[in-house]
Amino acid sequence: MKATIYDVAREAGVSIAAVSQVMNGKGKISEERRAEILKTMERLNYQPSVIASALTGKKTYTLGLVVPDISNPFFAEIARAVEDQGHEMGYSLIICSTDNKDERVERYLTLLQQKSVDGMIIGTGMDNKDMLKPIMDRAIPVVMIAREMQDLALHTVVVDDFVGGRMSASHLIALGHKRMAILAEHSKVTSSRERVKGFLHTLGEAGITLSDTSVRNCSYTVENGKREALSLLEQPAAVRPTALFCCNDMLAIGALQAAKQLKLRVPEDVSVIGFDNTILASVTDPPLTTIAQPIEPMGKQVVDLLLMELKKRSQDKQRVVMRPELIVRQSTGAPATQG
Amino acid sequence: MKATIYDVAREAGVSIAAVSQVMNGKGKISEERRAEILKTMERLNYQPSVIASALTGKKTYTLGLVVPDISNPFFAEIARAVEDQGHEMGYSLIICSTDNKDERVERYLTLLQQKSVDGMIIGTGMDNKDMLKPIMDRAIPVVMIAREMQDLALHTVVVDDFVGGRMSASHLIALGHKRMAILAEHSKVTSSRERVKGFLHTLGEAGITLSDTSVRNCSYTVENGKREALSLLEQPAAVRPTALFCCNDMLAIGALQAAKQLKLRVPEDVSVIGFDNTILASVTDPPLTTIAQPIEPMGKQVVDLLLMELKKRSQDKQRVVMRPELIVRQSTGAPATQG
DNA sequence: TTGAAAGCGCTACCAC
DNA sequence: GTGGTAGCGCTTTCAA
């Protein structure tokens, strides 16, 4: 059976308080006792129970990461960055894939509370923001990554989505595109909305407007992107968009697949630009031009903010905005025919 | 502050035992008291503490998943499958990325024990199997996924790696290849070893042998695969392999990149076949022929085995072997010149 | 310095 | 049916 603090105390001939003290480096213990206790712990292969110590008002050293889907490379990469930075500081990570469903979000949020996580990192959207209320009421630190929660005072780490959208547009415009379309995520996803907004803004500056049907809302799956792209690209060449701005790499891949299915060449017949610069972007056919998010620094940053908040609750919340970067690969080029 | 069982009891005018009872559906409680208590819990927004209940000898409803790297799509997909099946049964998942480093494995294993997880799912390799001993001594259920631990009685869910290797070889041989090479993972990875073995076995049956330098050990990164593939493909056409069997999709992507860099056409100049059939395989240039692992069923299965073990320790451990499947895409074809 | 003892929130046993 | 109570393993006063 597992050795407890009692076993150690008994074996070492001291009180449990003494053992607790050497573990936490608190109180005053003579060097010899200290050494003796340490030795006994070693011998018994003693592992202090985080559970018990958490119950005593301490921390669980566990964080919750709530994202739409851990199997989505973007979030998987975020998870890794968060895990590493957390691990560095002694924290473990519970992952929660919500599929962007409020009902799953709620269930996970409740679960994380019951498990007394020390803090939560939210990277998923949710329709009903009130779900976060009870958590904040209980003073459980919450930080956002790659998503924003308007009207809620929360530390937030995001990439400048608006600028990312603008970068996309500038790139496409510089290439000579005039007829474009957008594969957006669900409209409740703020980051996607901002990207679209930035894209349209720069288009507007260049005197280009898009018809309503040129902005398609998709879920965040490849299949969905493909379906919407198909309906966009099936149009006659004269009205078909010559470039597709996709709000994430998965959608861009769907677009690539749609183009292939329709025997359209990329980028000659249609340019495709993604967002996120996940590993996927570097392996597609052709390699995807995309807007990079600095995932690792974002993950580090968000954990740092969370731990800072953990140490000392603060009224003013930071909003860290990181700069996106245009990564030009081979899925974008000048349109073959004048649009 | 958070409401406790005492708050509920007081507000409802009953004992904490009564509250505990209705929560766990045990004991006997009159319908009216029951309703009253439920109502009070609701009103106070009471969330029972898993921590406290765990301390009372119950479960933590938390599982640990130990894999090399959660940002690797293969493991990310496994994680999702495991998370879903676990969530279904009320369990949360702590992820642990080890980078296949024993020191990280050990640290995580210790951590998971201290956090009193109910069970662990191991999908990472480790040099020193003794690390698992203390865990098994403590009777913490452990199951393996996509990896084997020889000499250790553990439930295991794997794909038939040997057969997968054979499938690869058969496919390549049928295409007419004679000079082939292998990008293997580190030799300590049993699954990789089996794949190589199966591949070589079938080659042998066809009277084909490989030189020692034709089997390269890599880590599991794209960069590594690329480097090894480069050194393999840089050879003069007369001796250069016409096909590369890669023990996972990441390595295969590295091979694809190496070929591209050397201006070799795939599959005309060199065929590439991967393993795992992650999302990556479907988006490469050209799309990757690969051996599919049934990831989702494997994840489900492994959780089921773990929970079964949790319910009732059993002496005989199962070894579930799932059948791999050859997915032919466009990275393999007949060699352009006779080898 | 050191240790006895009071909880932390909950479960389960047992007496009423 | 119902509630009192003894822990679970650990932290933290507070006396000694």
PDB file of C-alpha atoms in Angstrom, chain A residues 47-227:
ATOM      1  CA  GLN A  47       4.767  10.196  -2.458  1.00  0.00           C
ATOM      2  CA  PRO A  48       2.838  12.970  -0.769  1.00  0.00           C
ATOM      3  CA  SER A  49      -0.803  13.009  -1.769  1.00  0.00           C
ATOM      4  CA  VAL A  50      -1.737  16.086  -3.729  1.00  0.00           C
ATOM      5  CA  ILE A  51      -5.344  15.288  -2.971  1.00  0.00           C
ATOM      6  CA  ALA A  52      -4.909  15.500   0.761  1.00  0.00           C
ATOM      7  CA  SER A  53      -2.779  18.571   0.578  1.00  0.00           C
ATOM      8  CA  ALA A  54      -5.285  20.215  -1.734  1.00  0.00           C
ATOM      9  CA  LEU A  55      -8.036  19.537   0.738  1.00  0.00           C
ATOM     10  CA  THR A  56      -6.126  21.460   3.335  1.00  0.00           C
ATOM     11  CA  GLY A  57      -6.716  24.605   1.398  1.00  0.00           C
ATOM     12  CA  LYS A  58      -3.710  24.326  -0.769  1.00  0.00           C
ATOM     13  CA  LYS A  59      -3.550  24.037  -4.488  1.00  0.00           C
ATOM     14  CA  THR A  60      -4.178  21.075  -6.750  1.00  0.00           C
ATOM     15  CA  TYR A  61      -1.451  22.068  -9.153  1.00  0.00           C
ATOM     16  CA  THR A  62      -3.779  21.223 -11.946  1.00  0.00           C
ATOM     17  CA  LEU A  63      -4.971  23.491 -14.720  1.00  0.00           C
ATOM     18  CA  GLY A  64      -7.843  23.011 -17.117  1.00  0.00           C
ATOM     19  CA  LEU A  65      -7.473  23.674 -20.822  1.00  0.00           C
ATOM     20  CA  VAL A  66     -10.755  24.093 -22.638  1.00  0.00           C
ATOM     21  CA  VAL A  67     -10.537  24.054 -26.428  1.00  0.00           C
ATOM     22  CA  PRO A  68     -12.806  23.031 -29.273  1.00  0.00           C
ATOM     23  CA  ASP A  69     -10.862  19.948 -30.279  1.00  0.00           C
ATOM     24  CA  ILE A  70      -7.530  18.634 -29.134  1.00  0.00           C
ATOM     25  CA  SER A  71      -7.157  16.634 -32.329  1.00  0.00           C
ATOM     26  CA  ASN A  72      -7.183  19.854 -34.316  1.00  0.00           C
ATOM     27  CA  PRO A  73      -3.481  20.555 -34.892  1.00  0.00           C
ATOM     28  CA  PHE A  74      -3.811  24.181 -33.911  1.00  0.00           C
ATOM     29  CA  PHE A  75      -5.157  23.365 -30.483  1.00  0.00           C
ATOM     30  CA  ALA A  76      -2.876  20.399 -30.131  1.00  0.00           C
ATOM     31  CA  GLU A  77       0.045  22.748 -30.613  1.00  0.00           C
ATOM     32  CA  ILE A  78      -1.415  25.196 -28.143  1.00  0.00           C
ATOM     33  CA  ALA A  79      -1.914  22.367 -25.684  1.00  0.00           C
ATOM     34  CA  ARG A  80       1.696  21.367 -25.999  1.00  0.00           C
ATOM     35  CA  ALA A  81       2.927  24.895 -25.386  1.00  0.00           C
ATOM     36  CA  VAL A  82       0.640  25.270 -22.399  1.00  0.00           C
ATOM     37  CA  GLU A  83       1.536  21.869 -21.045  1.00  0.00           C
ATOM     38  CA  ASP A  84       5.231  22.590 -21.223  1.00  0.00           C
ATOM     39  CA  GLN A  85       5.079  25.947 -19.577  1.00  0.00           C
ATOM     40  CA  GLY A  86       2.735  24.622 -16.921  1.00  0.00           C
ATOM     41  CA  HIS A  87       4.856  21.565 -16.287  1.00  0.00           C
ATOM     42  CA  GLU A  88       7.825  23.814 -15.872  1.00  0.00           C
ATOM     43  CA  MET A  89       6.017  25.441 -12.967  1.00  0.00           C
ATOM     44  CA  GLY A  90       4.732  22.189 -11.534  1.00  0.00           C
ATOM     45  CA  TYR A  91       1.243  22.125 -13.000  1.00  0.00           C
ATOM     46  CA  SER A  92      -0.595  19.379 -14.846  1.00  0.00           C
ATOM     47  CA  LEU A  93      -3.109  19.905 -17.575  1.00  0.00           C
ATOM     48  CA  ILE A  94      -6.585  18.486 -17.958  1.00  0.00           C
ATOM     49  CA  ILE A  95      -7.771  18.728 -21.528  1.00  0.00           C
ATOM     50  CA  CYS A  96     -11.338  19.410 -22.482  1.00  0.00           C
ATOM     51  CA  SER A  97     -12.561  19.257 -26.073  1.00  0.00           C
ATOM     52  CA  THR A  98     -15.850  21.043 -26.415  1.00  0.00           C
ATOM     53  CA  ASP A  99     -16.592  20.835 -30.139  1.00  0.00           C
ATOM     54  CA  ASN A 100     -17.770  24.383 -29.501  1.00  0.00           C
ATOM     55  CA  LYS A 101     -20.928  23.008 -27.985  1.00  0.00           C
ATOM     56  CA  ASP A 102     -22.251  24.988 -25.072  1.00  0.00           C
ATOM     57  CA  GLU A 103     -23.517  21.886 -23.411  1.00  0.00           C
ATOM     58  CA  ARG A 104     -20.073  20.332 -23.439  1.00  0.00           C
ATOM     59  CA  VAL A 105     -18.475  23.575 -22.324  1.00  0.00           C
ATOM     60  CA  GLU A 106     -20.781  23.720 -19.373  1.00  0.00           C
ATOM     61  CA  ARG A 107     -20.201  20.141 -18.380  1.00  0.00           C
ATOM     62  CA  TYR A 108     -16.449  20.570 -18.535  1.00  0.00           C
ATOM     63  CA  LEU A 109     -16.520  23.846 -16.660  1.00  0.00           C
ATOM     64  CA  THR A 110     -18.481  22.206 -13.885  1.00  0.00           C
ATOM     65  CA  LEU A 111     -16.167  19.242 -13.851  1.00  0.00           C
ATOM     66  CA  LEU A 112     -13.089  21.418 -13.600  1.00  0.00           C
ATOM     67  CA  GLN A 113     -14.580  23.252 -10.682  1.00  0.00           C
ATOM     68  CA  GLN A 114     -15.408  20.059  -8.886  1.00  0.00           C
ATOM     69  CA  LYS A 115     -11.877  18.911  -9.420  1.00  0.00           C
ATOM     70  CA  SER A 116     -10.710  22.162  -7.888  1.00  0.00           C
ATOM     71  CA  VAL A 117      -8.333  23.098 -10.649  1.00  0.00           C
ATOM     72  CA  ASP A 118      -6.224  26.079  -9.730  1.00  0.00           C
ATOM     73  CA  GLY A 119      -7.081  27.856 -12.929  1.00  0.00           C
ATOM     74  CA  MET A 120      -8.565  27.512 -16.366  1.00  0.00           C
ATOM     75  CA  ILE A 121      -7.357  28.405 -19.811  1.00  0.00           C
ATOM     76  CA  ILE A 122     -10.184  28.909 -22.224  1.00  0.00           C
ATOM     77  CA  GLY A 123      -9.633  28.677 -25.947  1.00  0.00           C
ATOM     78  CA  THR A 124     -13.127  27.771 -26.966  1.00  0.00           C
ATOM     79  CA  GLY A 125     -16.076  29.852 -27.909  1.00  0.00           C
ATOM     80  CA  MET A 126     -19.352  29.760 -26.069  1.00  0.00           C
ATOM     81  CA  ASP A 127     -22.667  31.348 -26.790  1.00  0.00           C
ATOM     82  CA  ASN A 128     -23.664  31.801 -23.232  1.00  0.00           C
ATOM     83  CA  LYS A 129     -20.984  33.743 -21.440  1.00  0.00           C
ATOM     84  CA  ASP A 130     -22.870  33.451 -18.192  1.00  0.00           C
ATOM     85  CA  MET A 131     -21.327  30.035 -17.836  1.00  0.00           C
ATOM     86  CA  LEU A 132     -18.145  31.704 -16.742  1.00  0.00           C
ATOM     87  CA  LYS A 133     -19.878  33.753 -14.071  1.00  0.00           C
ATOM     88  CA  PRO A 134     -20.040  31.119 -11.335  1.00  0.00           C
ATOM     89  CA  ILE A 135     -16.397  30.350 -11.910  1.00  0.00           C
ATOM     90  CA  MET A 136     -15.328  33.913 -11.557  1.00  0.00           C
ATOM     91  CA  ASP A 137     -17.588  34.274  -8.555  1.00  0.00           C
ATOM     92  CA  ARG A 138     -15.599  31.531  -6.934  1.00  0.00           C
ATOM     93  CA  ALA A 139     -12.489  33.427  -7.760  1.00  0.00           C
ATOM     94  CA  ILE A 140     -11.043  30.691  -9.904  1.00  0.00           C
ATOM     95  CA  PRO A 141      -8.590  32.422 -12.219  1.00  0.00           C
ATOM     96  CA  VAL A 142      -9.546  32.205 -15.862  1.00  0.00           C
ATOM     97  CA  VAL A 143      -7.529  33.338 -18.849  1.00  0.00           C
ATOM     98  CA  MET A 144      -8.363  33.298 -22.505  1.00  0.00           C
ATOM     99  CA  ILE A 145      -6.188  32.161 -25.360  1.00  0.00           C
ATOM    100  CA  ALA A 146      -6.844  32.715 -29.040  1.00  0.00           C
ATOM    101  CA  ARG A 147     -10.370  33.808 -28.197  1.00  0.00           C
ATOM    102  CA  GLU A 148     -11.892  36.823 -26.590  1.00  0.00           C
ATOM    103  CA  MET A 149     -14.716  37.114 -24.162  1.00  0.00           C
ATOM    104  CA  GLN A 150     -16.171  40.527 -24.580  1.00  0.00           C
ATOM    105  CA  ASP A 151     -17.525  42.387 -21.569  1.00  0.00           C
ATOM    106  CA  LEU A 152     -15.638  40.049 -19.295  1.00  0.00           C
ATOM    107  CA  ALA A 153     -12.563  41.229 -17.455  1.00  0.00           C
ATOM    108  CA  LEU A 154     -10.176  38.424 -18.245  1.00  0.00           C
ATOM    109  CA  HIS A 155      -6.519  38.165 -19.060  1.00  0.00           C
ATOM    110  CA  THR A 156      -6.378  37.452 -22.748  1.00  0.00           C
ATOM    111  CA  VAL A 157      -3.679  36.379 -25.160  1.00  0.00           C
ATOM    112  CA  VAL A 158      -4.552  36.693 -28.796  1.00  0.00           C
ATOM    113  CA  VAL A 159      -2.961  37.310 -32.086  1.00  0.00           C
ATOM    114  CA  ASP A 160      -4.021  40.489 -33.794  1.00  0.00           C
ATOM    115  CA  ASP A 161      -6.724  38.881 -35.873  1.00  0.00           C
ATOM    116  CA  PHE A 162      -7.759  42.091 -37.535  1.00  0.00           C
ATOM    117  CA  VAL A 163      -4.233  42.739 -38.725  1.00  0.00           C
ATOM    118  CA  GLY A 164      -3.968  39.122 -39.810  1.00  0.00           C
ATOM    119  CA  GLY A 165      -7.041  39.608 -41.962  1.00  0.00           C
ATOM    120  CA  ARG A 166      -5.530  42.764 -43.404  1.00  0.00           C
ATOM    121  CA  MET A 167      -2.287  40.994 -44.189  1.00  0.00           C
ATOM    122  CA  SER A 168      -4.195  38.388 -46.111  1.00  0.00           C
ATOM    123  CA  ALA A 169      -6.078  40.961 -48.081  1.00  0.00           C
ATOM    124  CA  SER A 170      -2.993  43.010 -48.873  1.00  0.00           C
ATOM    125  CA  HIS A 171      -1.198  39.955 -50.096  1.00  0.00           C
ATOM    126  CA  LEU A 172      -4.055  38.930 -52.347  1.00  0.00           C
ATOM    127  CA  ILE A 173      -4.619  42.442 -53.641  1.00  0.00           C
ATOM    128  CA  ALA A 174      -0.940  42.857 -54.402  1.00  0.00           C
ATOM    129  CA  LEU A 175      -1.159  39.694 -56.426  1.00  0.00           C
ATOM    130  CA  GLY A 176      -3.888  41.260 -58.508  1.00  0.00           C
ATOM    131  CA  HIS A 177      -6.997  39.560 -57.187  1.00  0.00           C
ATOM    132  CA  LYS A 178     -10.344  41.318 -57.454  1.00  0.00           C
ATOM    133  CA  ARG A 179     -12.988  38.639 -56.985  1.00  0.00           C
ATOM    134  CA  MET A 180     -12.467  36.973 -53.652  1.00  0.00           C
ATOM    135  CA  ALA A 181     -14.430  34.998 -51.114  1.00  0.00           C
ATOM    136  CA  ILE A 182     -14.096  34.065 -47.489  1.00  0.00           C
ATOM    137  CA  LEU A 183     -14.446  30.823 -45.623  1.00  0.00           C
ATOM    138  CA  ALA A 184     -15.163  31.995 -42.093  1.00  0.00           C
ATOM    139  CA  GLU A 185     -15.752  30.042 -38.946  1.00  0.00           C
ATOM    140  CA  HIS A 186     -19.021  30.210 -37.149  1.00  0.00           C
ATOM    141  CA  SER A 187     -19.966  33.811 -36.568  1.00  0.00           C
ATOM    142  CA  LYS A 188     -19.829  33.389 -32.811  1.00  0.00           C
ATOM    143  CA  VAL A 189     -16.072  32.908 -33.000  1.00  0.00           C
ATOM    144  CA  THR A 190     -14.680  36.349 -32.302  1.00  0.00           C
ATOM    145  CA  SER A 191     -11.258  35.685 -33.750  1.00  0.00           C
ATOM    146  CA  SER A 192     -12.788  34.636 -37.026  1.00  0.00           C
ATOM    147  CA  ARG A 193     -15.030  37.677 -37.057  1.00  0.00           C
ATOM    148  CA  GLU A 194     -12.042  39.952 -36.568  1.00  0.00           C
ATOM    149  CA  ARG A 195     -10.135  38.275 -39.352  1.00  0.00           C
ATOM    150  CA  VAL A 196     -13.023  38.731 -41.708  1.00  0.00           C
ATOM    151  CA  LYS A 197     -13.399  42.307 -40.616  1.00  0.00           C
ATOM    152  CA  GLY A 198      -9.739  43.066 -41.198  1.00  0.00           C
ATOM    153  CA  PHE A 199      -9.845  41.384 -44.562  1.00  0.00           C
ATOM    154  CA  LEU A 200     -12.902  43.302 -45.678  1.00  0.00           C
ATOM    155  CA  HIS A 201     -11.475  46.524 -44.325  1.00  0.00           C
ATOM    156  CA  THR A 202      -8.403  46.332 -46.482  1.00  0.00           C
ATOM    157  CA  LEU A 203     -10.471  45.234 -49.431  1.00  0.00           C
ATOM    158  CA  GLY A 204     -12.608  48.286 -48.879  1.00  0.00           C
ATOM    159  CA  GLU A 205      -9.587  50.536 -48.867  1.00  0.00           C
ATOM    160  CA  ALA A 206      -8.739  49.120 -52.269  1.00  0.00           C
ATOM    161  CA  GLY A 207     -12.252  49.743 -53.478  1.00  0.00           C
ATOM    162  CA  ILE A 208     -13.180  46.105 -53.569  1.00  0.00           C
ATOM    163  CA  THR A 209     -16.457  44.832 -52.167  1.00  0.00           C
ATOM    164  CA  LEU A 210     -17.699  41.330 -51.663  1.00  0.00           C
ATOM    165  CA  SER A 211     -21.213  40.047 -52.212  1.00  0.00           C
ATOM    166  CA  ASP A 212     -22.940  38.628 -49.169  1.00  0.00           C
ATOM    167  CA  THR A 213     -22.792  35.137 -50.529  1.00  0.00           C
ATOM    168  CA  SER A 214     -19.034  35.414 -50.748  1.00  0.00           C
ATOM    169  CA  VAL A 215     -18.646  35.122 -47.007  1.00  0.00           C
ATOM    170  CA  ARG A 216     -19.412  31.603 -45.885  1.00  0.00           C
ATOM    171  CA  ASN A 217     -19.724  30.457 -42.332  1.00  0.00           C
ATOM    172  CA  CYS A 218     -18.366  26.987 -41.728  1.00  0.00           C
ATOM    173  CA  SER A 219     -17.668  24.889 -38.727  1.00  0.00           C
ATOM    174  CA  TYR A 220     -13.992  24.271 -38.266  1.00  0.00           C
ATOM    175  CA  THR A 221     -13.658  20.997 -40.108  1.00  0.00           C
ATOM    176  CA  VAL A 222     -11.964  20.171 -43.361  1.00  0.00           C
ATOM    177  CA  GLU A 223     -15.174  18.645 -44.717  1.00  0.00           C
ATOM    178  CA  ASN A 224     -17.097  21.775 -44.032  1.00  0.00           C
ATOM    179  CA  GLY A 225     -14.533  23.950 -45.713  1.00  0.00           C
ATOM    180  CA  LYS A 226     -14.559  21.698 -48.704  1.00  0.00           C
ATOM    181  CA  ARG A 227     -18.313  21.808 -49.021  1.00  0.00           C
TER     182      ARG A 227
END
